[in-house]
Amino acid sequence: MKEGTASYTARSVAARRLEYDRLAAPYGEPAADDALAADVADGLVPTHNRMHEYIRARTAFFDRVVVSSIDRGVAQVVVGAAGYDGRAFRYAKPGVRWFEVDHPATQADKLDRIARLGLATPQVRFIPADFNADPVAGALLAAGLDPGRPALFLFEGVAVYLERQATERVLAEFREVTPAGSPLAISVSVDGATSQTRASFQRRVAEVGEPARTVLTFGQTADLLSAAGWKIAEPSDRQRSAGLLLARAATAAVHSERPRLTVRPSVPPAASHAFPVLSAALPLSALLSQTLVAFTVEADNETEHRLSHRTTDYGLAPGAPPGAPWLTSLLMYANCLRHLPDDGITIAGLLDRARTGTNLDGMRRWRYVTFTPDPGHGKRPRPDAIIRPTAWGIEARDTWRTVTAEVESRWRDRLGIATFDALRAALAAVAEHLDPLLPDCLPILGYGLFTRPDQGGKGAASPVAATVTAGAPAIGDLPLWALLARPLRAFAEQYEAEPGPSLAVSANLLRVLTETGVRTKDIPALAGVSKEAVAMAMGVMRKSGAATEGPGPAGGRFKISRLTARGVVLRDEYPVLAADIERDWRTRFGGPTITALREALAPLAAGDQPRLLAGLEPYPDGWRARVAAPATLPHYPMTLHRGGYPDGS
């Protein structure tokens, strides 16, 4: 670009973006982005040519990466050569900090426009730097970038204007200030366009003083990124041909002859670990939850297909006899049926085996168990009362035992033996450190949606007298769902030892709500839980003063749920507290143990088609086939009293 002048190509990109449909998100201020772009574009009329369509595709690619990263918990975004990019407005989410690095002349012009338009930028730090001359790592740290937490780095539309050595140096400095696994989205000018198209582009940009300097093949780009400390992800053919690429900070440190920047991380060294994929930015509890829920839904679907049952909305299942029992989830097998011999045990004996409460009255009403003596409708049986499985209960118990083993075998085949065994080993290694009295399943959540034992739901037996039963299986022999549930429950109980909302409320509801508001009807899809669970959680949040519900600013028939100032504080505390717990676990259990667990879980939830979704297709005769497929899996299971479904259904 010409010395002392703002970038013309940056203005051109802003003008073109006004004509594109942009990816929507349940947060941010798109109007502020559009206002800035309109101000920048004044007098520019984009030509609708191949470049126009390329920038459309490039914009969509970077938008997807930004929204995906933010939704997965990345709370720092570095925009290299930001130009007049307005994503810091369009995708502004409370708790996410933006760092825009750009040439001083362009950035000064942008700041003047922002001030004139009256746009607020508390979430943005502006860092003037000429990539051809200025170091950026120290400037990013001085601006507040936390090198111990994952960050997303954007390098859009700039590599073509830099010499290869300058690009490599800047990307290496980015790598120095971020942990392994942090994502980088980059666009490069690829060696593949026709000579006529390339010559035309080079002529136009040279005329405005911004000559194109670097054209790379895919292999050259991969080598450049590797030299700078980034590992390129295999792109689709379309992304490869367009030069739209995603990479992640490699585990190994960057090796170069230039002096290394000494970075003082804001977390203990043990917490600086590999984040192999975007999903690694999620709290450890969310990774455990999504895996456990995926297993549960697959097992639920299979068991529903095999057992006679009835439901409220859909009546008797095909072929089920009159009087068939209520449909229940894996949780009710885990906390009750699994532990019942044919001739029954005492309620106290069930408690010793399960080490958690169950919906005893529900299990009786649904025809799975009987009590002797019968306490009467809605009353708890005495500790010495005998609980026996009915014929329906015995059939359900045996079917669940078979199905859970079969689903675990499917996962082994689907993931591959090495990946599956690594997952089990990582889970068992953590579980070995946990309280042996922890149950093998998540609890039924009562009002407030707390996991703590003293917050059990109505009709749940209290586990205060639980002991480790003689002959209980060793940790390594537990089924996969139990190995997932134990650390998740331990995490939740530690989270809830602090004052504030439950992990279920924080991870699912607070995570998706904003100050400006979200349509209440959209919350179930955003959070991955049912409308019944949302209604219960919103009631808790309104009562605590964390959220309000009312009409939208433009009227209409849909209610809007908004966070209050208190709710914003609680929401922003969630990822911080979750990270603190993980750091504590690294200290207590060993950094390699927690790293192995992350590395085993994170790839399962990553990608456009996460592997966790592979087994969730319901049978055509199942009730899930009649409802919309979930857009996401819960970040903490919402297991309510009615059947124990992990999304609160």
mmCIF file of N, CA, C and O in Angstrom, residues 507-542:
data_model
loop_
_atom_site.group_PDB
_atom_site.id
_atom_site.type_symbol
_atom_site.label_atom_id
_atom_site.label_comp_id
_atom_site.label_asym_id
_atom_site.label_seq_id
_atom_site.Cartn_x
_atom_site.Cartn_y
_atom_site.Cartn_z
ATOM 1 N N ALA A 507 -23.717 -24.012 31.731
ATOM 2 C CA ALA A 507 -23.202 -24.579 30.484
ATOM 3 C C ALA A 507 -24.220 -24.548 29.357
ATOM 4 O O ALA A 507 -23.848 -24.471 28.185
ATOM 5 N N ASN A 508 -25.500 -24.606 29.687
ATOM 6 C CA ASN A 508 -26.517 -24.683 28.641
ATOM 7 C C ASN A 508 -27.235 -23.358 28.405
ATOM 8 O O ASN A 508 -27.325 -22.897 27.274
ATOM 9 N N LEU A 509 -27.722 -22.718 29.451
ATOM 10 C CA LEU A 509 -28.534 -21.515 29.287
ATOM 11 C C LEU A 509 -27.706 -20.239 29.283
ATOM 12 O O LEU A 509 -27.792 -19.428 28.362
ATOM 13 N N LEU A 510 -26.899 -20.036 30.320
ATOM 14 C CA LEU A 510 -26.081 -18.828 30.355
ATOM 15 C C LEU A 510 -25.160 -18.748 29.139
ATOM 16 O O LEU A 510 -24.888 -17.663 28.626
ATOM 17 N N ARG A 511 -24.696 -19.878 28.686
ATOM 18 C CA ARG A 511 -23.775 -19.914 27.542
ATOM 19 C C ARG A 511 -24.373 -19.303 26.285
ATOM 20 O O ARG A 511 -23.661 -18.689 25.482
ATOM 21 N N VAL A 512 -25.681 -19.439 26.066
ATOM 22 C CA VAL A 512 -26.261 -19.021 24.780
ATOM 23 C C VAL A 512 -27.042 -17.719 24.878
ATOM 24 O O VAL A 512 -27.443 -17.171 23.844
ATOM 25 N N LEU A 513 -27.272 -17.210 26.079
ATOM 26 C CA LEU A 513 -28.052 -15.981 26.221
ATOM 27 C C LEU A 513 -27.159 -14.744 26.125
ATOM 28 O O LEU A 513 -25.959 -14.802 26.392
ATOM 29 N N THR A 514 -27.758 -13.619 25.773
ATOM 30 C CA THR A 514 -27.039 -12.356 25.633
ATOM 31 C C THR A 514 -27.818 -11.243 26.316
ATOM 32 O O THR A 514 -28.986 -11.402 26.668
ATOM 33 N N GLU A 515 -27.172 -10.073 26.457
ATOM 34 C CA GLU A 515 -27.870 -8.924 27.017
ATOM 35 C C GLU A 515 -28.948 -8.417 26.069
ATOM 36 O O GLU A 515 -30.000 -7.953 26.493
ATOM 37 N N THR A 516 -28.657 -8.479 24.763
ATOM 38 C CA THR A 516 -29.629 -7.967 23.795
ATOM 39 C C THR A 516 -30.813 -8.898 23.619
ATOM 40 O O THR A 516 -31.883 -8.454 23.199
ATOM 41 N N GLY A 517 -30.637 -10.162 23.942
ATOM 42 C CA GLY A 517 -31.765 -11.062 23.941
ATOM 43 C C GLY A 517 -31.742 -12.117 22.854
ATOM 44 O O GLY A 517 -31.196 -11.922 21.766
ATOM 45 N N VAL A 518 -32.324 -13.246 23.168
ATOM 46 C CA VAL A 518 -32.493 -14.373 22.260
ATOM 47 C C VAL A 518 -33.955 -14.786 22.315
ATOM 48 O O VAL A 518 -34.563 -14.789 23.395
ATOM 49 N N ARG A 519 -34.540 -15.097 21.169
ATOM 50 C CA ARG A 519 -35.924 -15.570 21.189
ATOM 51 C C ARG A 519 -36.008 -16.830 22.044
ATOM 52 O O ARG A 519 -35.260 -17.778 21.838
ATOM 53 N N THR A 520 -36.933 -16.814 22.991
ATOM 54 C CA THR A 520 -37.055 -17.954 23.900
ATOM 55 C C THR A 520 -37.274 -19.251 23.141
ATOM 56 O O THR A 520 -36.749 -20.304 23.527
ATOM 57 N N LYS A 521 -38.013 -19.192 22.044
ATOM 58 C CA LYS A 521 -38.286 -20.391 21.257
ATOM 59 C C LYS A 521 -37.033 -20.962 20.610
ATOM 60 O O LYS A 521 -37.001 -22.128 20.235
ATOM 61 N N ASP A 522 -35.970 -20.148 20.472
ATOM 62 C CA ASP A 522 -34.739 -20.607 19.832
ATOM 63 C C ASP A 522 -33.760 -21.226 20.825
ATOM 64 O O ASP A 522 -32.779 -21.860 20.413
ATOM 65 N N ILE A 523 -33.981 -21.022 22.109
ATOM 66 C CA ILE A 523 -33.006 -21.481 23.107
ATOM 67 C C ILE A 523 -32.829 -22.998 23.092
ATOM 68 O O ILE A 523 -31.690 -23.484 23.178
ATOM 69 N N PRO A 524 -33.899 -23.804 22.988
ATOM 70 C CA PRO A 524 -33.668 -25.257 22.969
ATOM 71 C C PRO A 524 -32.696 -25.704 21.882
ATOM 72 O O PRO A 524 -31.821 -26.542 22.127
ATOM 73 N N ALA A 525 -32.826 -25.140 20.677
ATOM 74 C CA ALA A 525 -31.926 -25.539 19.595
ATOM 75 C C ALA A 525 -30.501 -25.062 19.847
ATOM 76 O O ALA A 525 -29.531 -25.771 19.546
ATOM 77 N N LEU A 526 -30.352 -23.866 20.399
ATOM 78 C CA LEU A 526 -29.018 -23.330 20.658
ATOM 79 C C LEU A 526 -28.318 -24.096 21.779
ATOM 80 O O LEU A 526 -27.109 -24.316 21.726
ATOM 81 N N ALA A 527 -29.077 -24.495 22.799
ATOM 82 C CA ALA A 527 -28.485 -25.153 23.964
ATOM 83 C C ALA A 527 -28.426 -26.664 23.823
ATOM 84 O O ALA A 527 -27.649 -27.323 24.522
ATOM 85 N N GLY A 528 -29.260 -27.246 22.938
ATOM 86 C CA GLY A 528 -29.281 -28.694 22.780
ATOM 87 C C GLY A 528 -30.124 -29.397 23.812
ATOM 88 O O GLY A 528 -29.960 -30.605 24.029
ATOM 89 N N VAL A 529 -31.029 -28.662 24.478
ATOM 90 C CA VAL A 529 -31.905 -29.269 25.478
ATOM 91 C C VAL A 529 -33.357 -28.974 25.119
ATOM 92 O O VAL A 529 -33.649 -28.131 24.280
ATOM 93 N N SER A 530 -34.272 -29.670 25.767
ATOM 94 C CA SER A 530 -35.683 -29.570 25.416
ATOM 95 C C SER A 530 -36.293 -28.275 25.934
ATOM 96 O O SER A 530 -35.750 -27.605 26.817
ATOM 97 N N LYS A 531 -37.470 -27.954 25.396
ATOM 98 C CA LYS A 531 -38.163 -26.747 25.860
ATOM 99 C C LYS A 531 -38.591 -26.889 27.314
ATOM 100 O O LYS A 531 -38.666 -25.887 28.041
ATOM 101 N N GLU A 532 -38.879 -28.128 27.758
ATOM 102 C CA GLU A 532 -39.221 -28.331 29.166
ATOM 103 C C GLU A 532 -38.034 -27.990 30.072
ATOM 104 O O GLU A 532 -38.193 -27.348 31.119
ATOM 105 N N ALA A 533 -36.839 -28.427 29.665
ATOM 106 C CA ALA A 533 -35.646 -28.117 30.451
ATOM 107 C C ALA A 533 -35.349 -26.626 30.427
ATOM 108 O O ALA A 533 -34.940 -26.039 31.434
ATOM 109 N N VAL A 534 -35.552 -25.996 29.265
ATOM 110 C CA VAL A 534 -35.340 -24.552 29.164
ATOM 111 C C VAL A 534 -36.307 -23.811 30.080
ATOM 112 O O VAL A 534 -35.933 -22.860 30.779
ATOM 113 N N ALA A 535 -37.563 -24.235 30.083
ATOM 114 C CA ALA A 535 -38.564 -23.567 30.923
ATOM 115 C C ALA A 535 -38.171 -23.651 32.393
ATOM 116 O O ALA A 535 -38.273 -22.665 33.141
ATOM 117 N N MET A 536 -37.702 -24.833 32.834
ATOM 118 C CA MET A 536 -37.293 -24.979 34.230
ATOM 119 C C MET A 536 -36.088 -24.094 34.526
ATOM 120 O O MET A 536 -36.044 -23.385 35.545
ATOM 121 N N ALA A 537 -35.093 -24.108 33.644
ATOM 122 C CA ALA A 537 -33.879 -23.330 33.873
ATOM 123 C C ALA A 537 -34.154 -21.833 33.835
ATOM 124 O O ALA A 537 -33.594 -21.070 34.630
ATOM 125 N N MET A 538 -34.998 -21.400 32.906
ATOM 126 C CA MET A 538 -35.319 -19.972 32.834
ATOM 127 C C MET A 538 -36.054 -19.526 34.089
ATOM 128 O O MET A 538 -35.873 -18.393 34.559
ATOM 129 N N GLY A 539 -36.896 -20.382 34.638
ATOM 130 C CA GLY A 539 -37.552 -20.041 35.894
ATOM 131 C C GLY A 539 -36.543 -19.808 37.007
ATOM 132 O O GLY A 539 -36.662 -18.866 37.797
ATOM 133 N N VAL A 540 -35.526 -20.662 37.069
ATOM 134 C CA VAL A 540 -34.466 -20.510 38.067
ATOM 135 C C VAL A 540 -33.717 -19.202 37.841
ATOM 136 O O VAL A 540 -33.430 -18.454 38.795
ATOM 137 N N MET A 541 -33.408 -18.895 36.586
ATOM 138 C CA MET A 541 -32.626 -17.694 36.292
ATOM 139 C C MET A 541 -33.418 -16.420 36.551
ATOM 140 O O MET A 541 -32.872 -15.423 37.031
ATOM 141 N N ARG A 542 -34.703 -16.429 36.231
ATOM 142 C CA ARG A 542 -35.517 -15.241 36.517
ATOM 143 C C ARG A 542 -35.627 -15.009 38.020
ATOM 144 O O ARG A 542 -35.531 -13.878 38.494
#
